[in-house]
XYZ file of C-alpha atoms in Angstrom:
504
model
C 0.000 0.000 0.000
C 1.179 3.516 -0.790
C 1.116 6.730 1.223
C -2.258 8.344 1.795
C -2.780 10.932 -0.984
C -3.674 14.558 -0.295
C -7.223 15.530 -1.236
C -8.021 19.193 -1.825
C -10.952 21.108 -3.250
C -10.314 24.228 -5.283
C -12.155 27.359 -4.193
C -12.107 30.917 -5.477
C -9.909 31.976 -2.547
C -7.646 28.950 -2.404
C -7.550 25.280 -1.488
C -9.793 23.545 1.021
C -9.686 20.179 2.736
C -12.415 17.902 4.076
C -12.744 16.531 7.606
C -15.387 13.961 8.488
C -16.531 11.785 11.340
C -19.240 9.173 10.878
C -21.938 7.710 13.067
C -22.938 4.324 11.698
C -26.171 2.744 12.944
C -26.139 -1.043 12.684
C -29.299 -2.955 13.550
C -28.431 -5.716 15.983
C -29.001 -9.218 14.631
C -31.541 -10.395 17.193
C -34.979 -11.967 16.934
C -36.368 -9.705 19.663
C -36.123 -5.989 20.376
C -33.752 -4.321 22.825
C -36.216 -3.995 25.722
C -39.152 -6.211 24.723
C -39.912 -9.629 23.261
C -41.534 -8.215 20.105
C -40.287 -9.587 16.793
C -37.751 -7.724 14.664
C -38.771 -9.495 11.441
C -38.701 -7.206 8.418
C -41.706 -6.785 6.146
C -44.533 -7.360 8.609
C -47.756 -5.394 8.222
C -47.683 -2.004 9.980
C -47.880 -2.091 13.787
C -47.850 -5.903 14.018
C -44.447 -6.246 15.736
C -45.319 -3.997 18.659
C -45.418 -4.889 22.347
C -46.975 -2.805 25.102
C -43.443 -1.637 25.996
C -42.776 -0.465 22.427
C -46.090 1.404 22.376
C -45.246 3.088 25.714
C -48.356 1.901 27.484
C -48.600 3.160 31.103
C -46.773 1.039 33.663
C -44.781 -0.982 31.094
C -41.135 -1.476 32.077
C -38.187 -2.253 29.758
C -36.193 -5.472 30.252
C -32.753 -5.698 28.641
C -32.243 -8.315 25.922
C -29.098 -10.317 26.819
C -28.536 -11.278 23.172
C -28.254 -7.627 22.187
C -25.659 -7.029 24.896
C -23.649 -10.023 23.655
C -23.809 -8.716 20.094
C -22.579 -5.269 21.147
C -19.625 -6.757 23.045
C -18.896 -9.054 20.108
C -18.808 -6.057 17.769
C -16.593 -4.112 20.158
C -14.105 -6.983 20.213
C -14.198 -7.080 16.400
C -13.331 -3.364 16.371
C -10.375 -4.053 18.717
C -12.060 -1.650 21.135
C -12.233 -1.296 24.909
C -15.144 -3.201 26.453
C -16.602 -1.304 29.390
C -17.677 -3.666 32.155
C -19.920 -0.940 33.601
C -22.260 1.041 31.362
C -25.563 2.829 31.747
C -28.721 3.583 29.787
C -30.002 7.131 29.582
C -33.124 8.827 28.339
C -32.603 11.113 25.352
C -35.637 13.387 25.421
C -37.221 14.738 22.255
C -40.680 14.699 20.713
C -41.535 13.002 17.447
C -44.780 11.259 16.403
C -43.047 7.890 15.863
C -41.365 8.003 19.296
C -44.269 7.030 21.577
C -42.321 7.322 24.846
C -41.306 10.904 24.163
C -37.695 9.832 24.708
C -35.200 7.353 23.278
C -33.389 4.907 25.564
C -29.737 5.247 24.614
C -26.294 5.470 26.230
C -24.597 8.825 26.721
C -21.746 9.230 29.204
C -21.130 5.516 29.773
C -21.298 3.419 26.568
C -20.805 -0.332 26.529
C -17.811 -0.051 24.151
C -15.068 2.566 24.289
C -12.191 3.488 21.999
C -10.832 1.260 19.247
C -9.272 1.496 15.797
C -9.696 -0.142 12.404
C -7.597 -0.109 9.239
C -9.504 0.918 6.104
C -8.429 -0.033 2.574
C -9.230 2.351 -0.287
C -9.399 0.991 -3.823
C -7.523 2.798 -6.626
C -9.497 5.667 -8.155
C -8.985 8.939 -10.042
C -5.416 7.933 -10.903
C -4.472 7.336 -7.261
C -3.165 3.903 -6.218
C -4.725 1.755 -3.507
C -3.841 2.759 0.050
C -4.935 2.195 3.642
C -5.501 4.509 6.578
C -6.543 4.159 10.246
C -9.841 5.342 11.675
C -10.144 5.739 15.425
C -13.384 4.520 16.929
C -14.630 6.808 19.691
C -17.408 4.574 21.051
C -20.138 2.059 20.373
C -23.357 2.370 22.297
C -26.667 0.534 22.333
C -29.933 2.337 21.741
C -33.472 1.679 20.599
C -34.709 2.680 17.162
C -37.721 4.919 16.610
C -40.760 4.019 14.547
C -41.492 5.261 11.050
C -43.649 8.190 9.945
C -45.360 7.705 6.571
C -46.343 10.899 4.783
C -47.482 9.694 1.364
C -50.590 7.647 2.205
C -52.867 10.628 2.788
C -52.494 14.271 1.686
C -53.704 15.583 5.053
C -52.410 13.000 7.533
C -49.252 11.230 8.676
C -49.399 7.526 9.468
C -47.128 5.955 12.072
C -45.712 2.405 11.945
C -44.134 1.289 15.220
C -42.691 -2.011 13.961
C -39.145 -0.597 14.209
C -39.813 1.111 17.538
C -37.552 -0.483 20.130
C -35.394 -2.427 17.660
C -31.810 -2.586 18.966
C -29.198 -0.439 17.247
C -25.460 -0.213 17.706
C -24.263 3.314 17.016
C -20.589 3.232 16.065
C -19.038 6.699 16.320
C -15.709 7.496 14.688
C -13.221 10.250 15.362
C -12.919 12.871 12.573
C -10.286 10.841 10.717
C -11.948 10.529 7.291
C -10.719 12.995 4.661
C -12.325 12.161 1.285
C -15.708 10.994 -0.069
C -14.071 7.758 -1.223
C -12.605 7.175 2.230
C -16.035 7.664 3.824
C -17.571 4.990 1.605
C -14.576 2.683 2.205
C -14.924 3.138 5.971
C -18.614 2.169 5.945
C -17.777 -0.812 3.702
C -15.153 -1.926 6.205
C -17.554 -1.638 9.130
C -20.140 -3.571 7.158
C -17.655 -6.362 6.418
C -16.785 -6.608 10.118
C -20.332 -6.740 11.508
C -21.476 -9.183 8.812
C -18.492 -11.460 9.499
C -19.261 -11.297 13.227
C -22.935 -12.048 12.640
C -23.956 -9.002 14.703
C -25.745 -7.196 11.838
C -26.840 -8.412 8.415
C -25.567 -5.200 6.781
C -28.632 -4.841 4.543
C -28.494 -1.161 3.635
C -31.593 -1.279 1.431
C -33.702 -2.258 4.456
C -32.021 0.415 6.568
C -30.283 -2.158 8.759
C -26.989 -0.336 8.223
C -27.014 3.405 7.682
C -24.602 6.256 8.247
C -24.783 9.840 9.450
C -21.858 11.809 8.001
C -20.532 14.913 9.772
C -18.889 17.104 7.121
C -16.760 20.206 7.591
C -14.205 22.041 5.453
C -10.986 23.737 6.515
C -7.813 25.202 5.071
C -4.796 22.919 4.437
C -2.840 22.333 7.635
C -5.783 22.955 9.978
C -6.469 19.251 10.489
C -2.864 18.622 11.486
C -3.173 21.382 14.108
C -6.350 19.757 15.401
C -4.591 16.383 15.714
C -1.733 18.031 17.620
C -3.900 20.006 20.034
C -7.299 18.267 20.050
C -8.829 21.726 19.615
C -11.901 21.513 17.366
C -11.775 25.261 16.706
C -9.156 24.533 14.037
C -11.852 22.728 12.043
C -14.833 24.247 10.288
C -18.440 24.098 11.473
C -19.815 20.646 10.743
C -23.120 19.677 9.218
C -24.581 16.223 9.662
C -26.067 14.368 6.676
C -28.555 11.855 8.060
C -29.515 8.294 7.168
C -27.243 7.486 4.238
C -27.810 3.905 3.082
C -25.812 3.764 -0.161
C -22.060 3.949 -0.741
C -22.631 5.923 -3.936
C -24.976 8.383 -2.226
C -22.526 8.844 0.656
C -19.885 10.045 -1.796
C -22.280 12.233 -3.783
C -23.723 13.846 -0.639
C -20.276 14.658 0.765
C -19.078 16.191 -2.504
C -22.148 18.405 -2.723
C -22.088 19.404 0.937
C -18.388 20.302 0.854
C -18.915 22.544 -2.190
C -21.934 24.161 -0.518
C -19.963 25.010 2.610
C -17.015 26.378 0.627
C -19.321 28.660 -1.378
C -20.932 29.970 1.812
C -17.594 30.725 3.503
C -16.009 32.277 0.419
C -19.142 34.368 -0.077
C -18.646 35.909 3.356
C -21.302 33.832 5.085
C -21.222 31.441 8.013
C -21.993 27.736 7.944
C -24.787 26.878 10.369
C -24.402 23.695 12.382
C -27.425 21.663 11.338
C -28.780 18.296 10.313
C -29.356 17.835 6.586
C -30.847 15.222 4.283
C -29.545 14.136 0.893
C -31.904 14.175 -2.084
C -30.486 11.612 -4.547
C -32.825 12.779 -7.326
C -31.522 16.346 -7.210
C -28.050 15.326 -6.026
C -28.085 17.887 -3.213
C -28.454 18.183 0.545
C -31.238 20.185 2.177
C -31.782 21.453 5.706
C -33.717 19.195 8.065
C -33.310 20.903 11.451
C -30.817 22.947 13.424
C -28.274 20.728 15.137
C -28.967 20.157 18.803
C -26.259 19.878 21.424
C -26.320 17.192 24.106
C -27.917 19.524 26.675
C -30.872 20.100 24.338
C -31.830 16.438 24.730
C -31.882 16.680 28.547
C -30.146 13.347 29.019
C -30.575 11.665 32.385
C -30.117 8.067 33.625
C -33.115 5.871 32.855
C -34.717 5.179 36.246
C -36.300 1.937 34.997
C -32.989 0.272 34.099
C -30.142 -0.672 36.398
C -26.573 -0.035 35.206
C -25.305 -2.785 32.927
C -22.507 -4.793 34.550
C -20.597 -7.553 32.763
C -17.609 -9.565 33.962
C -14.365 -10.861 32.483
C -15.782 -14.350 31.933
C -18.678 -12.940 29.888
C -16.216 -11.074 27.668
C -13.812 -14.041 27.474
C -16.522 -16.447 26.309
C -17.554 -14.093 23.522
C -13.940 -13.446 22.537
C -13.232 -17.157 22.171
C -16.187 -17.563 19.799
C -15.135 -14.841 17.359
C -14.819 -15.950 13.710
C -11.955 -15.069 11.402
C -12.337 -11.329 10.763
C -11.690 -9.558 7.437
C -8.220 -8.287 8.386
C -7.153 -11.723 9.606
C -8.600 -13.376 6.521
C -6.819 -10.880 4.268
C -3.475 -11.642 5.931
C -4.104 -15.386 5.594
C -4.881 -14.960 1.882
C -1.611 -13.061 1.472
C 0.376 -15.764 3.286
C -1.442 -18.854 2.002
C -2.123 -17.866 -1.601
C 0.714 -15.399 -2.220
C -1.631 -12.520 -2.994
C -0.894 -8.814 -2.741
C -2.530 -6.851 0.073
C -4.837 -5.153 -2.411
C -5.952 -8.373 -4.151
C -6.470 -10.091 -0.811
C -8.479 -7.078 0.375
C -10.780 -7.224 -2.645
C -11.450 -10.915 -2.060
C -12.107 -10.521 1.670
C -14.318 -7.443 1.351
C -17.228 -9.658 2.288
C -17.611 -13.252 3.418
C -19.447 -14.359 0.267
C -16.560 -13.283 -1.965
C -14.012 -14.913 0.303
C -15.881 -18.231 0.413
C -16.290 -18.227 -3.378
C -12.571 -17.601 -3.894
C -11.496 -20.318 -1.491
C -13.549 -22.896 -3.395
C -11.937 -21.771 -6.662
C -8.415 -21.652 -5.218
C -8.529 -24.931 -3.277
C -5.538 -27.047 -4.428
C -4.769 -24.611 -7.265
C -2.473 -21.668 -8.041
C -3.758 -18.909 -5.746
C -2.644 -15.997 -7.929
C -4.184 -17.506 -11.062
C -7.410 -18.169 -9.154
C -7.435 -14.593 -7.801
C -7.000 -13.146 -11.295
C -9.909 -15.136 -12.674
C -12.189 -14.385 -9.739
C -11.343 -10.675 -9.350
C -10.751 -9.615 -12.938
C -12.770 -11.904 -15.166
C -15.731 -12.953 -13.011
C -16.145 -9.857 -10.802
C -15.463 -7.660 -13.823
C -18.326 -9.332 -15.705
C -20.678 -9.222 -12.702
C -19.963 -5.513 -12.110
C -20.556 -4.612 -15.755
C -23.859 -6.462 -15.800
C -24.845 -5.378 -12.267
C -25.277 -8.993 -11.129
C -24.848 -10.161 -7.533
C -22.313 -12.911 -6.845
C -25.123 -15.131 -5.551
C -26.683 -14.949 -9.038
C -23.452 -15.616 -10.951
C -23.986 -17.805 -14.055
C -20.584 -19.385 -13.356
C -20.179 -21.299 -10.078
C -17.002 -21.511 -8.034
C -16.667 -25.209 -8.914
C -16.961 -24.473 -12.645
C -14.406 -21.674 -12.479
C -12.031 -24.003 -10.652
C -12.450 -26.578 -13.428
C -11.586 -23.918 -16.006
C -8.383 -23.069 -14.136
C -7.491 -26.774 -14.062
C -7.714 -26.866 -17.878
C -5.310 -23.917 -18.064
C -2.908 -25.398 -15.532
C -2.624 -28.782 -17.276
C -2.148 -27.094 -20.693
C -5.419 -28.449 -22.077
C -6.226 -24.873 -23.122
C -4.321 -21.596 -23.193
C -5.255 -18.512 -21.215
C -6.573 -16.908 -24.393
C -8.791 -19.884 -25.242
C -9.936 -19.930 -21.609
C -11.508 -16.494 -22.076
C -13.537 -17.840 -24.983
C -14.575 -20.836 -22.877
C -15.498 -18.483 -20.003
C -17.755 -16.449 -22.289
C -19.514 -19.650 -23.368
C -19.900 -20.682 -19.720
C -21.645 -17.368 -19.048
C -23.986 -18.111 -21.958
C -24.921 -21.373 -20.268
C -23.262 -23.826 -22.670
C -22.211 -26.116 -19.835
C -19.065 -27.034 -17.936
C -15.649 -25.938 -19.251
C -14.702 -29.523 -20.141
C -17.888 -29.986 -22.154
C -17.341 -26.712 -24.009
C -13.734 -27.568 -24.892
C -14.748 -30.968 -26.274
C -17.796 -29.663 -28.127
C -15.919 -26.880 -29.931
C -12.563 -28.644 -30.347
C -10.688 -26.042 -28.310
C -7.958 -28.256 -26.892
C -4.534 -26.711 -27.084
C -2.064 -28.171 -29.593
C 0.913 -29.408 -27.577
C 2.238 -31.815 -30.219
C 5.640 -30.272 -30.989
C 5.747 -32.058 -34.337
C 2.542 -30.377 -35.476
C 3.761 -26.985 -34.240
C 7.144 -27.456 -35.953
C 5.402 -28.122 -39.237
C 3.485 -24.845 -38.975
C 6.653 -22.948 -38.000
C 8.661 -24.412 -40.902
C 5.920 -23.461 -43.330
C 5.750 -19.852 -42.134
C 9.551 -19.395 -42.072
C 9.830 -20.818 -45.579
C 7.189 -18.383 -46.807
C 8.944 -15.389 -45.211
C 12.735 -15.881 -45.613
C 13.641 -12.183 -45.504
C 11.766 -11.577 -42.273
C 13.306 -14.733 -40.798
C 16.766 -13.380 -41.581
C 16.031 -9.950 -40.091
C 14.931 -11.478 -36.760
C 18.582 -12.288 -36.005
C 19.324 -8.537 -35.902
C 15.992 -7.572 -34.310
C 14.974 -10.402 -31.922
C 11.785 -8.564 -30.927
C 10.506 -9.088 -34.443
C 9.961 -12.739 -33.499
C 6.621 -11.608 -32.115
C 5.309 -11.365 -35.675
C 6.117 -15.044 -36.240
C 4.429 -15.980 -32.931
C 1.285 -14.238 -34.107
C 1.370 -15.999 -37.482
C 1.802 -19.426 -35.874
C -1.065 -18.801 -33.456
C -3.243 -17.605 -36.323
C -2.409 -20.647 -38.437
C -3.228 -22.970 -35.519
C -6.535 -21.262 -34.790
C -5.122 -20.003 -31.490
C -4.701 -23.560 -30.234
C -0.917 -23.897 -30.323
C 0.758 -23.923 -26.926
C 2.397 -20.452 -26.662
C 5.414 -21.726 -24.711
C 6.068 -24.458 -27.264
C 5.679 -21.943 -30.104
C 8.243 -19.599 -28.563
C 10.756 -22.374 -27.881
C 10.498 -23.833 -31.389
C 10.716 -20.401 -33.078
C 13.812 -19.467 -31.081
C 15.472 -22.695 -32.166
C 14.445 -22.405 -35.822
C 15.400 -18.722 -36.092
C 18.738 -19.209 -34.378
C 17.905 -17.151 -31.296
C 18.789 -19.792 -28.682
């Protein structure tokens, strides 16, 4: 990986830089809600998954869901973060129609998970190479989700669905260590890969099970470095929060727009207001939602219905011992076991489905060759056609069989691409396709020699000139491959030509 590139935005009065911190809300993978036994199943009819606790009926008391606590600790361990053995739930007071209690049960001063750090890999883009950078995790706390207000069912009324009310969320808060739109998307991707691997969140962004709030501010070059030295936020610009982003592409687009908006305001002599904004993907712009509240505006206080949450070393140890192989560990294993570069291993371990697919393809085979076919040929095709890996027309077993045909010289790499295209079209297994279309590679040196002799005899002057310009042998290689219908073994062709043309 290379050094982290500098990212600047050009303004009328000079250069600007971006500074961002993210709050990622991950729905806890649990069959019941955080403080009630109501179902968390997605897609139920409105207000069917609602207990008396979720509806805030008088006298109903919350009871903590042990599974949700385990999942939060599990995630904290996956983030290499501090697990706090003593934490507390607080009431965050604000009014909204889909918040029946009039407050949200959350954690404020004493979260269940403290500081941690993750390494984020950024794919090459805009001419920059791949690189990695650290993001410090400030905290992870548990809280309950609100319900959902529906505004488009009646022109004069708002409907409220409380199915999500009380669903457990993990809010993962980062330090302001993210500096580009691409880095923001890469950070959320990395968090998603971790929680999915841990089994603590399914990562389904379309359902809203993983969503990000992005705090964006702009500053002059050098200001961020001063902030890191002093911890003084006054070196950074006023931040605006973009709420509920559930698409990597929209995260980048929203940040780019918001940064430009803030720069225009400042350069025009105005002042950026600290506020919460929403991104409109149709218009490609952010719009004001509400002025940003500070902590005191929520009137936090300890929830009197819930005792402090106390966990012991054994509880943490048991969870730690059950952790699966995490993306970073899997990436390092792929580098060591299959001889892959950090970048290639990172692409293949970006999610568990990709990693499992690759390991089936690579089992007992050349790891680098398998990685090239999975990452470049198969993923390239799937990305162009916007097809999910689960719907791939070529299975991992079939792709492995194709690599076997290359490795044992049954077909060349060039012929393999033709076979791969036919596999995509559903013509069958690679072996069947090779037999059906007569695509086996010609490895009979006698047959290749005959073709070489014929071409040299037909082009004596060019054959003579190759002795002075050895690179011109490439023309003969092309002619032999053409005459053999692309089936001649390239290594054999090169060896025989060198011998016949006196280039040994």
